[in-house]
Amino acid sequence: MKFFSFWRSLASFRVRIALNLKNLSTEIVFIDLDTNAHRTDDYRRVNPQMALPALTLDDGTVLFQSLAILEYLEEKYPEPPMLPVDALGRARVRALALMVACEGHPLLVPRVRRYLDNELNLRDAQQAAWRRHWTVETLAALEGHLARDKATGRFCHGDQPTMADVCIVGHVTVALAQDISLAPWPTVKRIFETAMALPAFAAAHPLAQPDTPEAMRTKN
Ligand SMILES: N[C@@H](CCC(=O)N[C@@H](CS)C(=O)NCC(=O)O)C(=O)O
């Protein structure tokens, strides 16, 4: 398998965690979003959406969209599971994952930020306010669901990490990068800290990747 990734990409972060949880190794192709490497003809041939991540299989099949990739990995490599065994549990985990991957994250991706900048002429402070607003909205919504539901355990759903944890750690990482305090969202904070203590999550962190700029790299 060949994994197209970028250190700062949250969707790539999700797939990195899943590959680590399932102990799968891949060749990694680093695509630098900051130099628009995702908009070259070469990468467009891999993923016409020009977004990361993508995962190509040995027969050349290209998988794209992080949640679809997670679902593929789950079906193909079921151990350890990232989804609960019961239908209601799976629906809840997928819903929590979707709150991040399909609601919060899309408002923060480079192509949206480029549009705010180039077409709507929003300046840095306005763009920062946009990012903060949508980041906080998602944190509040996650806390609302996680805090009230007895299905929440050490992790988002019970005591094993699931796709929901795989998704929320990226969202919290973005919040921390914006210096947003997690104090108003204690359940989210606790689950984030529990998940990031796992080697599979820690090794996938954006600041711990081979293509992370040296100045930003986590020092161990
Ligand atoms: N919903 C997609 C999001 C893909 C996406 O937007 N990825 C970002 C990086 S996290 C990207 O490559 N953006 C390029 C751009 O917006 O120009 C997924 O989960 O895979």
CSV table of C-alpha atoms and ligand atoms in Angstrom, one decimal:
chain,number,residue,atom,x,y,z
A,1,MET,CA,0.0,0.0,0.0
A,2,LYS,CA,1.1,3.6,-0.7
A,3,PHE,CA,-0.2,6.3,1.6
A,4,PHE,CA,-0.3,9.9,0.4
A,5,SER,CA,0.1,12.1,3.5
A,6,PHE,CA,1.0,15.5,4.8
A,7,TRP,CA,2.1,16.1,8.4
A,8,ARG,CA,-0.4,18.8,9.1
A,9,SER,CA,-3.4,17.2,7.3
A,10,LEU,CA,-6.0,16.2,9.8
A,11,ALA,CA,-7.6,13.7,7.5
A,12,SER,CA,-4.1,12.1,7.0
A,13,PHE,CA,-3.8,12.1,10.8
A,14,ARG,CA,-7.0,9.9,11.0
A,15,VAL,CA,-5.6,7.4,8.6
A,16,ARG,CA,-2.2,7.3,10.2
A,17,ILE,CA,-3.8,6.4,13.5
A,18,ALA,CA,-5.9,3.6,11.9
A,19,LEU,CA,-2.8,2.2,10.2
A,20,ASN,CA,-1.0,2.3,13.5
A,21,LEU,CA,-3.8,0.7,15.4
A,22,LYS,CA,-4.0,-2.1,12.9
A,23,ASN,CA,-0.2,-2.4,12.8
A,24,LEU,CA,-0.1,-1.9,9.0
A,25,SER,CA,2.9,-0.5,7.2
A,26,THR,CA,2.8,1.4,4.0
A,27,GLU,CA,5.1,3.3,1.7
A,28,ILE,CA,4.5,7.0,2.4
A,29,VAL,CA,4.5,9.7,-0.2
A,30,PHE,CA,4.6,13.1,1.3
A,31,ILE,CA,2.6,15.7,-0.5
A,32,ASP,CA,3.4,19.2,0.7
A,33,LEU,CA,0.1,21.2,0.9
A,34,ASP,CA,2.1,24.4,1.6
A,35,THR,CA,3.8,24.2,-1.9
A,36,ASN,CA,0.5,23.1,-3.5
A,37,ALA,CA,1.9,19.7,-4.4
A,38,HIS,CA,-1.6,18.4,-4.1
A,39,ARG,CA,-2.6,20.6,-7.1
A,40,THR,CA,0.0,19.2,-9.5
A,41,ASP,CA,-1.0,17.0,-12.4
A,42,ASP,CA,0.8,14.0,-10.8
A,43,TYR,CA,-1.3,14.1,-7.6
A,44,ARG,CA,-4.5,15.1,-9.5
A,45,ARG,CA,-4.1,11.8,-11.3
A,46,VAL,CA,-4.1,10.0,-7.9
A,47,ASN,CA,-7.0,12.0,-6.5
A,48,PRO,CA,-8.9,14.3,-8.8
A,49,GLN,CA,-10.3,16.1,-5.8
A,50,MET,CA,-6.7,17.2,-5.0
A,51,ALA,CA,-7.1,16.5,-1.3
A,52,LEU,CA,-5.3,14.3,1.1
A,53,PRO,CA,-5.1,11.6,2.1
A,54,ALA,CA,-5.2,8.8,-0.5
A,55,LEU,CA,-4.3,5.2,-0.1
A,56,THR,CA,-3.3,3.1,-3.2
A,57,LEU,CA,-3.5,-0.6,-3.0
A,58,ASP,CA,-0.9,-2.9,-4.6
A,59,ASP,CA,-3.2,-3.5,-7.6
A,60,GLY,CA,-3.3,0.3,-8.2
A,61,THR,CA,-6.8,0.9,-6.8
A,62,VAL,CA,-7.0,4.3,-5.2
A,63,LEU,CA,-8.9,4.9,-1.9
A,64,PHE,CA,-9.8,8.4,-1.0
A,65,GLN,CA,-11.8,10.2,1.7
A,66,SER,CA,-10.4,9.4,5.2
A,67,LEU,CA,-13.6,7.9,6.6
A,68,ALA,CA,-14.0,5.6,3.6
A,69,ILE,CA,-10.4,4.6,4.1
A,70,LEU,CA,-11.0,3.9,7.8
A,71,GLU,CA,-14.1,1.7,6.9
A,72,TYR,CA,-12.0,-0.2,4.3
A,73,LEU,CA,-9.2,-0.9,6.8
A,74,GLU,CA,-11.8,-2.0,9.3
A,75,GLU,CA,-13.4,-4.4,6.9
A,76,LYS,CA,-10.2,-5.7,5.6
A,77,TYR,CA,-8.2,-5.9,8.8
A,78,PRO,CA,-10.9,-6.3,11.6
A,79,GLU,CA,-8.4,-6.6,14.5
A,80,PRO,CA,-8.4,-4.6,16.7
A,81,PRO,CA,-11.8,-3.3,15.9
A,82,MET,CA,-12.5,0.5,15.5
A,83,LEU,CA,-16.3,0.0,15.5
A,84,PRO,CA,-18.5,-1.6,18.2
A,85,VAL,CA,-20.2,-4.9,17.6
A,86,ASP,CA,-23.8,-3.6,17.9
A,87,ALA,CA,-25.6,-1.6,15.3
A,88,LEU,CA,-26.6,1.2,17.7
A,89,GLY,CA,-23.0,1.5,18.9
A,90,ARG,CA,-21.7,1.7,15.3
A,91,ALA,CA,-24.3,4.4,14.5
A,92,ARG,CA,-23.2,6.4,17.5
A,93,VAL,CA,-19.5,6.1,16.8
A,94,ARG,CA,-20.0,7.0,13.1
A,95,ALA,CA,-22.1,10.0,14.1
A,96,LEU,CA,-19.4,11.3,16.4
A,97,ALA,CA,-16.8,10.7,13.7
A,98,LEU,CA,-19.0,12.5,11.1
A,99,MET,CA,-19.4,15.5,13.4
A,100,VAL,CA,-15.7,16.1,13.0
A,101,ALA,CA,-15.0,14.8,9.5
A,102,CYS,CA,-18.1,16.1,7.8
A,103,GLU,CA,-19.1,19.2,9.8
A,104,GLY,CA,-16.1,20.8,11.7
A,105,HIS,CA,-13.1,19.9,9.5
A,106,PRO,CA,-14.4,20.9,6.1
A,107,LEU,CA,-14.7,24.5,7.2
A,108,LEU,CA,-11.1,24.7,8.0
A,109,VAL,CA,-9.4,23.1,5.0
A,110,PRO,CA,-6.9,25.0,2.8
A,111,ARG,CA,-9.3,25.4,-0.1
A,112,VAL,CA,-11.9,27.1,2.1
A,113,ARG,CA,-9.2,29.3,3.7
A,114,ARG,CA,-8.0,30.2,0.2
A,115,TYR,CA,-11.5,31.3,-0.8
A,116,LEU,CA,-11.9,33.4,2.3
A,117,ASP,CA,-8.6,35.0,1.6
A,118,ASN,CA,-8.6,35.4,-2.2
A,119,GLU,CA,-12.3,35.8,-3.0
A,120,LEU,CA,-13.9,37.2,0.1
A,121,ASN,CA,-10.8,39.3,1.0
A,122,LEU,CA,-11.0,38.4,4.7
A,123,ARG,CA,-7.9,39.4,6.6
A,124,ASP,CA,-5.9,37.4,9.1
A,125,ALA,CA,-8.0,38.4,12.2
A,126,GLN,CA,-11.3,37.6,10.4
A,127,GLN,CA,-9.9,34.3,9.2
A,128,ALA,CA,-8.7,33.4,12.7
A,129,ALA,CA,-12.2,34.3,14.0
A,130,TRP,CA,-13.8,32.0,11.4
A,131,ARG,CA,-11.5,29.1,12.4
A,132,ARG,CA,-12.1,29.7,16.1
A,133,HIS,CA,-15.8,29.9,15.7
A,134,TRP,CA,-16.2,26.6,13.9
A,135,THR,CA,-13.6,24.8,16.0
A,136,VAL,CA,-15.5,25.9,19.2
A,137,GLU,CA,-18.9,25.0,17.8
A,138,THR,CA,-17.7,21.4,17.1
A,139,LEU,CA,-16.1,21.1,20.5
A,140,ALA,CA,-19.3,22.2,22.2
A,141,ALA,CA,-21.4,19.8,20.2
A,142,LEU,CA,-19.0,16.9,20.9
A,143,GLU,CA,-19.0,17.7,24.6
A,144,GLY,CA,-22.8,17.8,24.6
A,145,HIS,CA,-23.0,14.3,23.2
A,146,LEU,CA,-20.2,12.7,25.1
A,147,ALA,CA,-21.0,14.2,28.5
A,148,ARG,CA,-24.6,13.1,28.5
A,149,ASP,CA,-24.4,9.6,27.2
A,150,LYS,CA,-23.6,6.6,29.4
A,151,ALA,CA,-22.1,4.8,26.3
A,152,THR,CA,-19.1,7.2,26.8
A,153,GLY,CA,-16.4,5.4,28.7
A,154,ARG,CA,-12.6,5.9,28.9
A,155,PHE,CA,-12.9,6.7,25.2
A,156,CYS,CA,-15.8,8.2,23.1
A,157,HIS,CA,-17.6,4.8,23.1
A,158,GLY,CA,-16.7,2.4,25.9
A,159,ASP,CA,-13.2,1.6,26.9
A,160,GLN,CA,-11.5,0.9,23.6
A,161,PRO,CA,-10.6,3.5,21.0
A,162,THR,CA,-13.0,3.7,18.0
A,163,MET,CA,-13.3,5.7,14.8
A,164,ALA,CA,-14.8,8.5,17.0
A,165,ASP,CA,-11.6,8.9,18.9
A,166,VAL,CA,-9.6,8.7,15.7
A,167,CYS,CA,-11.5,11.7,14.5
A,168,ILE,CA,-11.8,13.8,17.7
A,169,VAL,CA,-8.1,13.9,18.5
A,170,GLY,CA,-7.5,15.8,15.3
A,171,HIS,CA,-10.1,18.3,16.1
A,172,VAL,CA,-8.7,18.9,19.6
A,173,THR,CA,-5.2,19.2,18.1
A,174,VAL,CA,-6.5,22.0,15.9
A,175,ALA,CA,-8.1,23.7,18.9
A,176,LEU,CA,-4.9,23.5,20.8
A,177,ALA,CA,-3.0,24.9,17.9
A,178,GLN,CA,-5.3,27.9,18.1
A,179,ASP,CA,-4.6,28.2,21.9
A,180,ILE,CA,-8.3,27.4,22.6
A,181,SER,CA,-8.6,26.3,26.3
A,182,LEU,CA,-10.3,22.9,26.7
A,183,ALA,CA,-11.6,23.8,30.2
A,184,PRO,CA,-15.2,24.2,29.0
A,185,TRP,CA,-15.1,20.7,27.5
A,186,PRO,CA,-13.8,18.4,30.2
A,187,THR,CA,-15.1,15.1,28.6
A,188,VAL,CA,-13.5,15.9,25.3
A,189,LYS,CA,-10.3,16.9,27.1
A,190,ARG,CA,-10.2,13.7,29.1
A,191,ILE,CA,-10.8,11.5,26.1
A,192,PHE,CA,-8.2,13.4,24.0
A,193,GLU,CA,-5.6,12.9,26.7
A,194,THR,CA,-6.5,9.2,27.2
A,195,ALA,CA,-6.3,8.5,23.4
A,196,MET,CA,-3.1,10.5,22.8
A,197,ALA,CA,-1.4,8.5,25.5
A,198,LEU,CA,-1.7,5.4,23.3
A,199,PRO,CA,1.4,4.8,21.1
A,200,ALA,CA,-0.8,4.4,17.9
A,201,PHE,CA,-2.2,7.9,18.4
A,202,ALA,CA,1.0,9.6,19.7
A,203,ALA,CA,3.1,8.3,16.7
A,204,ALA,CA,0.5,9.7,14.3
A,205,HIS,CA,0.5,13.2,15.7
A,206,PRO,CA,1.2,15.9,13.1
A,207,LEU,CA,4.2,17.2,15.0
A,208,ALA,CA,5.9,13.8,15.0
A,209,GLN,CA,6.0,13.0,11.3
A,210,PRO,CA,9.0,12.6,9.0
A,211,ASP,CA,7.8,15.6,7.0
A,212,THR,CA,7.1,17.8,10.0
A,213,PRO,CA,9.3,20.9,9.7
A,214,GLU,CA,12.3,20.6,12.0
A,215,ALA,CA,11.4,23.7,14.0
A,216,MET,CA,7.9,22.3,14.8
A,217,ARG,CA,8.9,18.7,15.5
A,218,THR,CA,8.0,17.3,18.9
A,219,LYS,CA,11.2,16.8,20.9
A,220,ASN,CA,11.4,13.5,22.8
B,1,LIG,N1,-13.3,14.9,3.8
B,1,LIG,C1,-11.9,14.7,3.4
B,1,LIG,C2,-11.1,15.9,3.6
B,1,LIG,C3,-10.0,16.0,2.6
B,1,LIG,C4,-9.2,17.3,2.8
B,1,LIG,O1,-9.8,18.3,2.6
B,1,LIG,N2,-7.9,17.2,3.1
B,1,LIG,C5,-7.2,18.4,3.2
B,1,LIG,C6,-6.0,18.2,4.2
B,1,LIG,S1,-6.6,17.7,5.8
B,1,LIG,C7,-6.6,18.8,1.9
B,1,LIG,O2,-5.9,18.0,1.3
B,1,LIG,N3,-6.9,20.0,1.5
B,1,LIG,C8,-6.4,20.5,0.3
B,1,LIG,C9,-7.1,21.8,-0.1
B,1,LIG,O3,-8.1,22.1,0.6
B,1,LIG,O4,-6.7,22.4,-1.0
B,1,LIG,C10,-11.3,13.5,4.1
B,1,LIG,O5,-11.8,13.2,5.2
B,1,LIG,O6,-10.5,12.8,3.5
